[in-house]
Coordinates of C-alpha atoms in Angstrom, one line a residue:
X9 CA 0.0 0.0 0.0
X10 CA 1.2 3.7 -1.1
X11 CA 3.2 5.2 1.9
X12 CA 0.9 7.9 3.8
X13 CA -2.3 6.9 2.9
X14 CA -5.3 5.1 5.2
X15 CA -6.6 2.0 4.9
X16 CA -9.7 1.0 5.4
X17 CA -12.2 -1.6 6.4
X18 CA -15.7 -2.5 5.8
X19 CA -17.6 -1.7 8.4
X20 CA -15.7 0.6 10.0
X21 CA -15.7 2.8 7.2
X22 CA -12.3 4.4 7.3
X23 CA -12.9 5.1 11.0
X24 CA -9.8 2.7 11.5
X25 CA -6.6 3.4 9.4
X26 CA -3.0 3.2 9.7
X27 CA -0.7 6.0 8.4
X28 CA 3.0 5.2 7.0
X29 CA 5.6 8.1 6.8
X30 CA 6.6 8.8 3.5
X31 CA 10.2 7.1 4.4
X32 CA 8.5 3.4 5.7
X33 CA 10.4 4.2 9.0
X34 CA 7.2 4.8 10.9
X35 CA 3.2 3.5 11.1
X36 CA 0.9 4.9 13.2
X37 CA -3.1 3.6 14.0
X38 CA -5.4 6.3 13.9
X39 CA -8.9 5.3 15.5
X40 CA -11.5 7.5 15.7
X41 CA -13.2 8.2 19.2
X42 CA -16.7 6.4 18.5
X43 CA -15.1 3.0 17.4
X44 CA -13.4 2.9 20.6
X45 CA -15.5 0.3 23.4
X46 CA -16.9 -1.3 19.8
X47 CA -17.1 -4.8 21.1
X48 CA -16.1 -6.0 17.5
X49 CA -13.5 -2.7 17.5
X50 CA -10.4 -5.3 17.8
X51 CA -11.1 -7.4 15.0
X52 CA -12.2 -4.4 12.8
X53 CA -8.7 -2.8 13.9
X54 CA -6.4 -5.5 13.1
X55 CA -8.1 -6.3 9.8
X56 CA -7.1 -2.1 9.2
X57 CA -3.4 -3.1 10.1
X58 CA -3.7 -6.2 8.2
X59 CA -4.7 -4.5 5.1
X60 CA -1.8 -1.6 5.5
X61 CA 0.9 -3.7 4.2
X62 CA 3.0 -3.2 7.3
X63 CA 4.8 -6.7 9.2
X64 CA 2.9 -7.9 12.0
X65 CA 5.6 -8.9 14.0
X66 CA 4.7 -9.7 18.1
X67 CA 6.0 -6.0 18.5
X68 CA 3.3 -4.9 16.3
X69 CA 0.6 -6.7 17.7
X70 CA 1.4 -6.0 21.5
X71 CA 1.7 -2.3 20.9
X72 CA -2.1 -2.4 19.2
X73 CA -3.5 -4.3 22.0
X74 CA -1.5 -2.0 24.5
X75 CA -3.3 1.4 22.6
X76 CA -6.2 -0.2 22.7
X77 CA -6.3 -1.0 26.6
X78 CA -5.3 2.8 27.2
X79 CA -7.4 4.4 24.8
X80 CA -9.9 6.7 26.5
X81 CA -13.9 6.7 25.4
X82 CA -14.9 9.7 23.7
X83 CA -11.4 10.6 22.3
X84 CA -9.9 9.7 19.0
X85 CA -7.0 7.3 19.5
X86 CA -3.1 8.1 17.6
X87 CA -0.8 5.5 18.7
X88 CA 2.9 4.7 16.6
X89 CA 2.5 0.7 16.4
X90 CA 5.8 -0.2 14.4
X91 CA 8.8 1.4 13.8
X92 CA 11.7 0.4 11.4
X93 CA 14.8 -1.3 12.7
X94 CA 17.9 1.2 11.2
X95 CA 20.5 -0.2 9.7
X96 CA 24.1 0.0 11.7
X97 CA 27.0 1.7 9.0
X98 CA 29.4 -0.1 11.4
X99 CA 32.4 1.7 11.3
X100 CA 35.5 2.4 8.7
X101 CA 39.2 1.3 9.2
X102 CA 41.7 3.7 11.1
X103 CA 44.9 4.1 11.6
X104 CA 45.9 4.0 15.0
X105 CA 49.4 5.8 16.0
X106 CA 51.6 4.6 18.5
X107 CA 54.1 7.6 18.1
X108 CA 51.9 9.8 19.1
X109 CA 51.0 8.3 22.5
X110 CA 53.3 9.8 25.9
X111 CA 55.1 6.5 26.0
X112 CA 56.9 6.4 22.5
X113 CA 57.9 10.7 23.3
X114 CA 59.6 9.7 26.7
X115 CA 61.3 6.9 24.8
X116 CA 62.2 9.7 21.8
X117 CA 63.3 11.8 24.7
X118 CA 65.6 8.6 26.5
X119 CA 67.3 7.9 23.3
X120 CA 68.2 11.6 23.2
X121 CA 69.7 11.7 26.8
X122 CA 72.0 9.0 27.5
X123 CA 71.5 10.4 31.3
X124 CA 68.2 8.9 31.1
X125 CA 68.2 5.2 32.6
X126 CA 64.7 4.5 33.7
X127 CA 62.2 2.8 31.6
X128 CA 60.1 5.4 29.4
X129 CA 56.7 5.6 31.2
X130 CA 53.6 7.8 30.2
X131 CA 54.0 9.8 33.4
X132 CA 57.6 11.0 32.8
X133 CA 57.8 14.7 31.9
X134 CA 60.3 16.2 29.1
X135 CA 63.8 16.9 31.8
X136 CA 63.6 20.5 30.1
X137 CA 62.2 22.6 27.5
X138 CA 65.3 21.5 25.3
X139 CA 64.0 17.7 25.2
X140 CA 60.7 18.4 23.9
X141 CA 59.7 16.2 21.0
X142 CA 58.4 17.9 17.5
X143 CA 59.8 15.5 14.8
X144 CA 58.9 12.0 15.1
X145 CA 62.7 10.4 14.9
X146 CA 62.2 6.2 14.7
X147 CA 64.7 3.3 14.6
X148 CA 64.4 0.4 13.1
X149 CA 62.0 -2.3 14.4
X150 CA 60.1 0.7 16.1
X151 CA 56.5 -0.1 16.1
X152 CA 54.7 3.0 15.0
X153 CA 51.1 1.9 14.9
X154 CA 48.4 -0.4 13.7
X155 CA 45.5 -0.1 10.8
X156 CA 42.4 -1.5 12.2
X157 CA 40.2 -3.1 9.4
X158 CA 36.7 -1.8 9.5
X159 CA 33.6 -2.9 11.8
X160 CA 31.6 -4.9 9.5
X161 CA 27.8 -3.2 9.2
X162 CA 24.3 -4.6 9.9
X163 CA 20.9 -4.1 7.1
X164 CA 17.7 -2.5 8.7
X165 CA 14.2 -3.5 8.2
X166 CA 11.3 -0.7 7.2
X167 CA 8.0 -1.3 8.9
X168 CA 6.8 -3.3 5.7
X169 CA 9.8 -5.8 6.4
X170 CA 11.4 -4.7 3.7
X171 CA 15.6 -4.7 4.3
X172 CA 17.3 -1.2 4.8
X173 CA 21.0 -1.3 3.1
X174 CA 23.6 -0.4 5.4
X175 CA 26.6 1.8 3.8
X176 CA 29.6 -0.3 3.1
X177 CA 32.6 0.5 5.8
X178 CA 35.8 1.5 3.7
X179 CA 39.0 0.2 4.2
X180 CA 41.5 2.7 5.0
X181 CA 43.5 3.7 2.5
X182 CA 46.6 3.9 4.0
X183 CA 49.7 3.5 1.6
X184 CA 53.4 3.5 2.4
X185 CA 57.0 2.9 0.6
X186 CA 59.2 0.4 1.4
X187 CA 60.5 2.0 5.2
X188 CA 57.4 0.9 6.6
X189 CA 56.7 -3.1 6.6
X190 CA 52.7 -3.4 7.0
X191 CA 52.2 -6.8 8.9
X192 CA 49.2 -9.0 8.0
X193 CA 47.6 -8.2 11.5
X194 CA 48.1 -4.1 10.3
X195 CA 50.7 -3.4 12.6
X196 CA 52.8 -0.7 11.1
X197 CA 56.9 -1.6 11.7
X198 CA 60.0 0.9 10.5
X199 CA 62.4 -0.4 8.5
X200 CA 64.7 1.9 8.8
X201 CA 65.8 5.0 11.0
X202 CA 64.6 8.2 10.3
X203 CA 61.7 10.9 10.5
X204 CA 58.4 9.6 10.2
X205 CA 56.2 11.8 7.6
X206 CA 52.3 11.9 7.7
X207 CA 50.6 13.5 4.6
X208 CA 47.2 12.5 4.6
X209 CA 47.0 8.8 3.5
X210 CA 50.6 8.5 2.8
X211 CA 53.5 8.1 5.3
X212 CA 57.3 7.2 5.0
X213 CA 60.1 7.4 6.8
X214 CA 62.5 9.6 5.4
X215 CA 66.6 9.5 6.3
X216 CA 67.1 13.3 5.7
X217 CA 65.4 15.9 7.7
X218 CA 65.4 19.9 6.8
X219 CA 64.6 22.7 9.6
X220 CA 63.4 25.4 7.8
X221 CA 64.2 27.8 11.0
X222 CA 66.4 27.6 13.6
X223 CA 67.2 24.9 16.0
X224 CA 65.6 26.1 19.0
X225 CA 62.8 25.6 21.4
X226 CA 60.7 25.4 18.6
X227 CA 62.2 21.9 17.2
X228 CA 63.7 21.3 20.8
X229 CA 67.1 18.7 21.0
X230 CA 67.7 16.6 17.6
X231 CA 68.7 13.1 17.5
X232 CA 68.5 11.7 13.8
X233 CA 69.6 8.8 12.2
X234 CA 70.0 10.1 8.8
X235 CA 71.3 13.7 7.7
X236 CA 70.1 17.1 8.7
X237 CA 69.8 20.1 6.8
X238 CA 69.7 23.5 9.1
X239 CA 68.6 26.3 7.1
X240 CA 68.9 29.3 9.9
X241 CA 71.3 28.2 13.0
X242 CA 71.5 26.3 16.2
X243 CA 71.0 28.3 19.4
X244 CA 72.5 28.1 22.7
X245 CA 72.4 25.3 24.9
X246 CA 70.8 22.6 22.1
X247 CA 72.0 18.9 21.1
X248 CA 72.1 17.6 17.8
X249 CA 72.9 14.4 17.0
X250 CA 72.9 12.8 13.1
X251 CA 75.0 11.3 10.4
X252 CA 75.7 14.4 8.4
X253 CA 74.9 17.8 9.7
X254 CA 75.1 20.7 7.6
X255 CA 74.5 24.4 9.2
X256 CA 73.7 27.4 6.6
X257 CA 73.5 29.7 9.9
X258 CA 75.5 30.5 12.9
X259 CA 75.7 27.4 15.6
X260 CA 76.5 28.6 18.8
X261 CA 77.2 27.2 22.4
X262 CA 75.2 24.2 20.7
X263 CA 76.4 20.4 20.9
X264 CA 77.1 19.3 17.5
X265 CA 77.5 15.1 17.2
X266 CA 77.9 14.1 13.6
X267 CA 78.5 10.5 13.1
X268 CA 80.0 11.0 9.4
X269 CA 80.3 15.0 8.7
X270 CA 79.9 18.4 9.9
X271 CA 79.3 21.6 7.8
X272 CA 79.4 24.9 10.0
X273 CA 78.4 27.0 6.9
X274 CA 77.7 29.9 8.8
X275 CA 81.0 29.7 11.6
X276 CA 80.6 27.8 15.4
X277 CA 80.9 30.0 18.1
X278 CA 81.1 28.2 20.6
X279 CA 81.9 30.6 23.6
X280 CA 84.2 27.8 25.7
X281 CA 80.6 26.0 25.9
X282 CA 80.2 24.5 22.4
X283 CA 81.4 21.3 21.6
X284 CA 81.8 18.9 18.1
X285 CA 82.0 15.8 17.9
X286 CA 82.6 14.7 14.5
X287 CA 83.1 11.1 12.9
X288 CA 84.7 12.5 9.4
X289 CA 85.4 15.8 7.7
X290 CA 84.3 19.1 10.0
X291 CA 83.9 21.8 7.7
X292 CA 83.5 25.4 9.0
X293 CA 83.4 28.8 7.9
X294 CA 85.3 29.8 11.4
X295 CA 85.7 28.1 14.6
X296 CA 85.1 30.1 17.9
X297 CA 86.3 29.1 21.3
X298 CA 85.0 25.5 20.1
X299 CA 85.9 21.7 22.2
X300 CA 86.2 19.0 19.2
X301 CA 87.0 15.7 18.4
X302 CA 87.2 15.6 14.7
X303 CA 87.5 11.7 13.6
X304 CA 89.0 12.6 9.6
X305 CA 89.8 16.3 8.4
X306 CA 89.3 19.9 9.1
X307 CA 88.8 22.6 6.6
X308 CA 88.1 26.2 7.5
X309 CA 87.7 29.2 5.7
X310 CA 88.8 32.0 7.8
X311 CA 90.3 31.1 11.6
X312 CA 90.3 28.6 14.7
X313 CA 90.1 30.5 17.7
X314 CA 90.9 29.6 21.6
X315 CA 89.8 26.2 20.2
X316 CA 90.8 22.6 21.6
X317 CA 90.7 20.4 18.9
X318 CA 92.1 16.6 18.1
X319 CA 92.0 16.2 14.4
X320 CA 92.5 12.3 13.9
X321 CA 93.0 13.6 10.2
X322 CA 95.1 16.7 8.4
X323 CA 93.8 20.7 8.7
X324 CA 93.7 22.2 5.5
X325 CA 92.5 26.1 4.6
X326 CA 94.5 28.6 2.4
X327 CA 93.7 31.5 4.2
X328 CA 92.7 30.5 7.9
X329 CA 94.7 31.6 11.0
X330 CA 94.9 29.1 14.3
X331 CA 95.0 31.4 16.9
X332 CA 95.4 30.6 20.9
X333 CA 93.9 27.4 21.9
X334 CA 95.2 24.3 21.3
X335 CA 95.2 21.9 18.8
X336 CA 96.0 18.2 18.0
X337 CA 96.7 17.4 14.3
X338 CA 97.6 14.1 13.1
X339 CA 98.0 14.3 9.6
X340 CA 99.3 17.2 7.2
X341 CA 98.8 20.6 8.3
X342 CA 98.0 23.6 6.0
X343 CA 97.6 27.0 7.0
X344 CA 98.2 30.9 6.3
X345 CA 99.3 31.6 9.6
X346 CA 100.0 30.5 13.5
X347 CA 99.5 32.3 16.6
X348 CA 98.9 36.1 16.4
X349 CA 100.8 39.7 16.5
X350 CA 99.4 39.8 20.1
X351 CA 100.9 36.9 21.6
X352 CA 97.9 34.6 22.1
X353 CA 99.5 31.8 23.5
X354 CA 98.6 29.1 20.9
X355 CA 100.0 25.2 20.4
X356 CA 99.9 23.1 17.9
X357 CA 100.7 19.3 18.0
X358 CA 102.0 18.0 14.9
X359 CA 102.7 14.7 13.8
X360 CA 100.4 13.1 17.3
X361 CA 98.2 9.9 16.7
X362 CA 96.0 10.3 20.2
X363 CA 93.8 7.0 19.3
X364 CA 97.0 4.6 20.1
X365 CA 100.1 7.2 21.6
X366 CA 98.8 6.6 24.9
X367 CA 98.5 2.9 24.5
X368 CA 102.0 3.1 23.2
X369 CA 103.4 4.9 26.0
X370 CA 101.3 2.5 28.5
X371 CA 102.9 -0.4 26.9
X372 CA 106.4 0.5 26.0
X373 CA 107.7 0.8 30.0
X374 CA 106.2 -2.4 30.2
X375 CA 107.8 -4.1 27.6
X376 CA 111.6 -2.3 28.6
X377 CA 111.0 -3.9 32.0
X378 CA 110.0 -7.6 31.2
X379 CA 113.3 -7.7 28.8
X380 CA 116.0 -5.7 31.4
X381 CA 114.4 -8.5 33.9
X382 CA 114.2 -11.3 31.1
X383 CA 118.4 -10.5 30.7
X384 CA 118.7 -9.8 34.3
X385 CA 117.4 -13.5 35.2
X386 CA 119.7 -15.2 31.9
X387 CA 123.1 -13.2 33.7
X388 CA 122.0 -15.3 36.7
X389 CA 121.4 -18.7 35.2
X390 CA 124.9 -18.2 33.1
X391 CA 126.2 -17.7 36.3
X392 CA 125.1 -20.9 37.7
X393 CA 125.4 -23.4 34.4
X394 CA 129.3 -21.6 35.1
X395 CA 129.4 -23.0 38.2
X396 CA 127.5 -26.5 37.4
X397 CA 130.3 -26.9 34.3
X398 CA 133.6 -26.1 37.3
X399 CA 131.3 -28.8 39.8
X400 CA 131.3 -25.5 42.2
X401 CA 127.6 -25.6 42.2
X402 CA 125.6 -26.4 45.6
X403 CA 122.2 -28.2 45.4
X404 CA 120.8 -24.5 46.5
X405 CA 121.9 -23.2 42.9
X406 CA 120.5 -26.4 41.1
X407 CA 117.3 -25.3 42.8
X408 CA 117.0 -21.5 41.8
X409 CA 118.2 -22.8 38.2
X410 CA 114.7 -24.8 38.3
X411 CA 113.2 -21.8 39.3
X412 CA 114.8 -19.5 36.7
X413 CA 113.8 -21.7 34.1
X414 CA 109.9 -21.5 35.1
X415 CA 110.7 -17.5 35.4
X416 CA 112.3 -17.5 32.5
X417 CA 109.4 -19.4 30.2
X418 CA 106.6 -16.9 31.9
X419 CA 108.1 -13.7 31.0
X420 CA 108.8 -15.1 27.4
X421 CA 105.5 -15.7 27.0
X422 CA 104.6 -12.4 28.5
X423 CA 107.2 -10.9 25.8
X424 CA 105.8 -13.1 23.1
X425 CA 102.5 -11.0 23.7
X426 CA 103.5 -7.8 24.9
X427 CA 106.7 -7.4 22.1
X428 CA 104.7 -7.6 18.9
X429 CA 101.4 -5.4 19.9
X430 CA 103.6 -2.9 20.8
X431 CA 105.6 -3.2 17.5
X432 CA 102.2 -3.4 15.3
X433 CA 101.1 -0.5 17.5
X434 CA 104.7 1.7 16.5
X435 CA 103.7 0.6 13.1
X436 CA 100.5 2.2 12.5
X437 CA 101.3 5.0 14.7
X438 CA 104.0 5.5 12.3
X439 CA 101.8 4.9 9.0
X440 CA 99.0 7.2 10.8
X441 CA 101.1 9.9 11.8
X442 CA 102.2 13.0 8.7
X443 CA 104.5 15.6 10.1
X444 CA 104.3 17.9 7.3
X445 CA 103.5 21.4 8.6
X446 CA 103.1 24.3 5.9
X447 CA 102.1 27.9 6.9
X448 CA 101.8 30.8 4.3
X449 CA 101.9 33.8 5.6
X450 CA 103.5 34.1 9.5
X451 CA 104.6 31.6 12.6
X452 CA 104.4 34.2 15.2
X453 CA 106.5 34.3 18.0
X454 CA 105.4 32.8 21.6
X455 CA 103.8 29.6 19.7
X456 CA 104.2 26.5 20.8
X457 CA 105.1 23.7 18.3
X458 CA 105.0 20.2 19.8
X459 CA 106.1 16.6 18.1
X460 CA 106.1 13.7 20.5
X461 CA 107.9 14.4 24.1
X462 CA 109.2 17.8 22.7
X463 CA 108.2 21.5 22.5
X464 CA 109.4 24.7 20.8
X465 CA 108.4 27.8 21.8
X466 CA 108.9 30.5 19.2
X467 CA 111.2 33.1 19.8
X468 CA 110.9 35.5 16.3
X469 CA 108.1 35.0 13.8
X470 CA 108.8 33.3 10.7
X471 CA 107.4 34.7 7.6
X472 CA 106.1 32.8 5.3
X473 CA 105.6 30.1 3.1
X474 CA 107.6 28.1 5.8
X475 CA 107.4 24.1 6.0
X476 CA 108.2 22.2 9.3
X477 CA 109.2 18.3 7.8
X478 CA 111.2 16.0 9.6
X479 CA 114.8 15.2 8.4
X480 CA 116.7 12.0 8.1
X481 CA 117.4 11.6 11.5
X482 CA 114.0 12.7 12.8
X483 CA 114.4 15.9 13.9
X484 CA 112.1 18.5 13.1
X485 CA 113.4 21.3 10.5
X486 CA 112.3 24.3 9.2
X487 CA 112.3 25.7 5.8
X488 CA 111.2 28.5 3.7
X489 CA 111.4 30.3 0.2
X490 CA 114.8 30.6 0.1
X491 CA 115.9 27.0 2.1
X492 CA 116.3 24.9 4.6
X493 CA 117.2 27.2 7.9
X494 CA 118.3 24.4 10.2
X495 CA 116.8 22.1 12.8
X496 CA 113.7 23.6 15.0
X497 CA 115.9 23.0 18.1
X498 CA 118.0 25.7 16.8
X499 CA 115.9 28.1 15.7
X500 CA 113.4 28.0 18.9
X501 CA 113.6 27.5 22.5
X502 CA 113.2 23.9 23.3
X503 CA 112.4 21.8 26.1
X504 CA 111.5 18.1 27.3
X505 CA 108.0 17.2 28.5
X506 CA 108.4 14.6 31.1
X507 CA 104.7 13.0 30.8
X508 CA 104.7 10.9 33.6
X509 CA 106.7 13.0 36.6
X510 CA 105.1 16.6 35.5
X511 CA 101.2 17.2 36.5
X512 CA 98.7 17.3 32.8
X513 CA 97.8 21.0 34.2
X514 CA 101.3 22.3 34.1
X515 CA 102.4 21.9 31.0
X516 CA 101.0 21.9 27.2
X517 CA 100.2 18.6 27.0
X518 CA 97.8 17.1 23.8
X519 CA 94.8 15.6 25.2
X520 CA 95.3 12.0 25.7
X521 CA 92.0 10.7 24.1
X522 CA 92.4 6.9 23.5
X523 CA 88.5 6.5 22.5
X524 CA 88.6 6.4 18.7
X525 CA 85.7 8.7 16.6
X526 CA 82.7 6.8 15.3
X527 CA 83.2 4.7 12.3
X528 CA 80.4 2.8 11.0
X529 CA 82.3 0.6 8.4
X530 CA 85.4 -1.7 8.6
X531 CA 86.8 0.1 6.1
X532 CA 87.4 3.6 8.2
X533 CA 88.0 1.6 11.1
X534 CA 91.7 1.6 12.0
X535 CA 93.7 -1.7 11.1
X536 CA 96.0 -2.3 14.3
X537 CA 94.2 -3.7 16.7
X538 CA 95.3 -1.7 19.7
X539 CA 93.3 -3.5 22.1
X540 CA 95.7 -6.2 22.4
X541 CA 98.4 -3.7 23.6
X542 CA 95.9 -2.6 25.9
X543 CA 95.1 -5.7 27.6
X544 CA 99.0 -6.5 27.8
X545 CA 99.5 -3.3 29.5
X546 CA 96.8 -4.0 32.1

C-alpha cells in the first residue's frame, strides 16, 4: 500500500486506518473516538493493520493491543504501532598511531639523553624545555602503529519488512614505501631509522630531515639517524645528533654530534661551551672558542680561535689563522698563519696519533721492564750453568736454576704477547702519523710547536711560506722560500716534556683521548688492533 495513505475496512468505514511516513520508518493507528468500546472494535482494527501492508511482527501486535487498553472513550485514539529497525554503517578502518601516544615521546626523549636510565613511562615529563619532542625520529624495528580493518555493518528493516542497506565501511587507505613493513595483523613496523612523515593517506620514513628555521625551542634537541639540513642556525644550549649535519646559519654554544660529517656554513661559536663531535670531515666557515673531536679532516675558511681540537686527520685552509687554543693534528697541516701579532699563547701538536700514543706509552715501559728482567734472570742462570760446568755448584743453585727456568718461560710468554702489539702499534702509529706542517703567511713568536715528548716555543716570527718536515734523522726542520734554515731546536727555545713526573695542568700537553671517533664501516676503522696492547699493559 502507497506510503501515507489510510486503509480501510468494511464496516468501520475508514474510522480505523493506519498512516505510514513517507520514508517506511514509521506507522501509526489512527482510531476514531466512536469505534473505541466497539465490542467488535479489535477485529475491525487489526483487519485495518492487516490490510496496510505493514509486518505484523509480536512487537506490532502487542503495541495495538497495549493502545487499545489505554485508549480513553470519547477521544480519537493516535498511537505509533511499528517502527523500522535502522541499519548499523558499522564503522570504517583507522589508523591508530603509536608515536603519538606519551610513552613512544619519553622513549624519543631517552634515546636523546644518554642520562636517562629509567624505563620510558607515560607519566615521565620532558627533563627540560630543550627535550621536547616535534619530529617524530624512529629506529628500526620501532612499532609505529596499527591499521584496524573496518567494523563490518548490519541491514535495517522498514516497517513493511522490507531490508534497509547499510553503507559499506571503507577500508583505510593507508599507503606507504618500502620504510614501513605493514604486517598482515596491520601493525605498522620501521624499516629503517629516520623521521616519520604523515601527509594525509601517505606516510614514510625519510633518512634526511630539513629545519626550515632555527634549532631552538621550537624543534627542541635533535637526535637523527640520517642527515640534517639546518637552514637558519643552532642556538644556545641545544643537542644535535645525526649522520651528516650541515649548518647554513651560525651554531653557537650548541652540541654538534655528527656521526659522518659536519658543515658549519655559517662559523661555530662556541663561547668555551660548544662542543663537536665529529666522525669525518668538519667543515666550518670559522671556529670560535669551540671543544672537538674531529674523527678525519678539518677545513676552515677564515680562523680557529681559543679552540681545543684533536684532528685524527690533516687541517687544510689557504687563508685561515689558528690562533690561541690548542690543537691536535695528526695528519698534514695547511695554514696561512700561526699564533697572532698579540701573543695569544697558541700550540699546535703536529705529527700526534692520540687514538693509540697513549696505549704506546702504557705499553712500551712495560715491555723495557719484562726484557731488562728477562736478561737480568739469563746473567743469573749463566752464572750458575758456570758454576755447574767447574762442579762449584751447591744443590741451593741447582734449585734456583729450576726456578729461573719457570721465570724464565713466563716472561717469554709475556714478551711473546707484549713485544709484537707494541711493535704493530709503532707501526701504524707511524703509518697514521704525517709531520708535514706548511704555513703561508707568518709563525708568530710565543707559539708552541709540539712533536712527541718535545716542545718549541717560538722566539721571532717566521714569515712565510715556511714548511716544518722532519729530516733524516727525525728531527724537526724548518724551511722556507729561500731553504732549509736548520733544525727547530736551533731556531726556537726547546724543552722536554716529562709526561709521567710533571702534572697534565702544568704543561701543554695534547689531550690524551684513547677512545677512537665513530666509524660505522670496517673500512674507516683503524687496522692495528690496539686493544691487544691494551690488555698486555693492564
Amino acid at each position: 500500500m502507497p506510503a501515507d495513505t489510510a486503509s480501510q475496512s468494511g464496516d468501520v468505514a475508514g474510522r480505523a486506518r493506519v498512516r505510514v511516513t513517507p520514508d517506511k520508518l514509521t506507522a501509526k493507528l489512527l482510531v476514531d473516538a466512536d469505534l473505541i468500546g466497539d465490542p467488535h472494535a479489535g477485529a475491525l482494527i487489526q483487519g485495518a493493520v492487516a490490510e496496510s501492508g505493514i509486518e505484523l511482527t509480536e512487537d506490532v501486535r502487542d503495541r495495538m493491543d497495549l493502545a487499545l487498553f489505554e485508549a480513553k472513550p470519547g477521544e480519537n485514539l493516535e498511537a505509533v504501532i511499528a517502527e523500522a529497525t535502522p541499519a548499523k554503517p558499522g564503522s570504517s578502518g583507522r589508523v591508530e598511531w603509536d608515536v603519538d601516544s606519551p610513552e613512544f615521546q619519553a622513549l624519543q626523549r631517552s634515546r636523546l639523553n644518554s642520562d636517562i636510565d629509567d624505563e620510558p613511562s607515560d607519566a615521565e615529563p620532558p627533563k627540560s624545555h630543550y627535550d621536547r619532542v616535534h619530529f617524530i625520529m624512529v629506529e628500526p624495528g620501532d612499532v609505529l602503529g596499527r591499521v584496524l580493518p573496518p567494523e563490518p555493518a548490519e541491514d535495517g528493516r522498514d516497517v513493511f519488512g522490507e531490508a534497509i542497506d547499510a553503507p559499506e565501511p571503507i577500508e583505510h587507505a593507508l599507503t606507504h614505501d618500502d620504510s614501513i613493513l605493514r604486517k598482515a595483523d596491520g601493525t605498522l613496523i620501521a624499516q629503517q631509522g629516520g623521521v616519520l612523515h604523515r601527509n594525509g593517506d601517505h606516510a614514510c620514513i625519510d633518512l634526511k630531515l630539513e629545519v626550515s628555521d632555527y634549532i631552538d625551542f621550537s624543534t627542541g634537541n635533535i637526535d637523527f639517524a640520517g642527515d640534517i639540513t639546518v637552514k637558519r642556525g643552532v642556538r644556545d644550549r641545544f643537542t644535535v645528533r645525526a649522520n651528516n649535519i650541515e649548518v647554513h646559519g651560525l651554531i653557537e654554544a650548541a652540541t654538534m654530534i655528527a656521526r659522518d660529517g659536519l658543515s658549519a656554513l655559517g662559523g661555530f661559536a662556541g663561547r668555551e661551551r660548544g662542543s663537536a663531535r665529529v666522525g669525518r670531515v668538519l667543515e666550518a666557515k670559522y671556529l670560535d672558542n669551540v671543544e672537538g673531536d674531529i674523527g678525519g679532516g678539518l677545513e676552515f675558511e677564515r680562523e680557529i680561535i681559543n679552540c681545543d681540537l684533536v684532528v685524527h686527520g690533516s687541517i687544510r685552509s689557504n687563508n685561515g689563522a689558528i690562533v690561541g687554543g690548542r690543537i691536535v693534528v695528526t695528519g698534514a697541516c695547511r695554514v696561512a698563519q700561526v699564533g697572532s701579532s698579540g701573543g695569544a699563547k697558541t700550540v699546535l701538536a703536529i705529527g700526534c696519533v692520540p687514538r693509540f700514543d697513549p696505549l704506546a706509552r702504557k705499553l712500551r715501559p712495560i715491555v723495557e721492564n719484562l726484557l731488562a728482567e728477562r736478561r737480568h734472570l739469563n746473567d743469573e742462570k749463566e752464572q750458575i750453568d758456570e758454576l755447574i760446568t767447574a762442579a762449584r755448584a751447591t744443590p741451593t743453585d741447582r734449585e734456583r736454576l729450576t726456578a729461573l727456568s719457570f721465570e724464565m718461560s713466563s716472561l717469554d710468554r709475556l714478551i711473546q704477547r707484549a713485544q709484537p702489539s707494541l711493535e704493530g702499534l709503532e707501526k701504524t702509529i707511524a703509518e697514521c702519523r704525517v709531520v708535514d706542517l706548511m704555513i703561508e703567511r707568518r709563525l708568530h713568536g710565543d707559539a708552541v710547536i709540539m712533536f712527541g715528548d718535545e716542545q718549541y716555543r717560538v722566539l721571532d716570527a717566521f714569515k712565510g711560506p715556511i714548511r716544518i718536515a722532519l729530516n733524516d734523522e727525525g728531527q724537526l726542520t724548518l724551511e722556507d722560500a729561500i731553504g732549509p734554515r736548520g733544525t727547530f731546536e736551533d731556531l726556537c727555545e726547546a724543552g722536554h716534556l716529562d709526561r709521567r713526573a710533571t702534572p697534565r695542568d702544568e704543561i701543554d700537553l695534547p689531550p690524551e683521548r684513547v677512545e677512537p671517533p665513530m666509524f660505522d664501516d670496517a673500512e674507516n676503522a683503524p687496522t692495528s688492533s690496539p686493544m691487544e696492547a691494551h690488555a698486555c699493559a693492564s
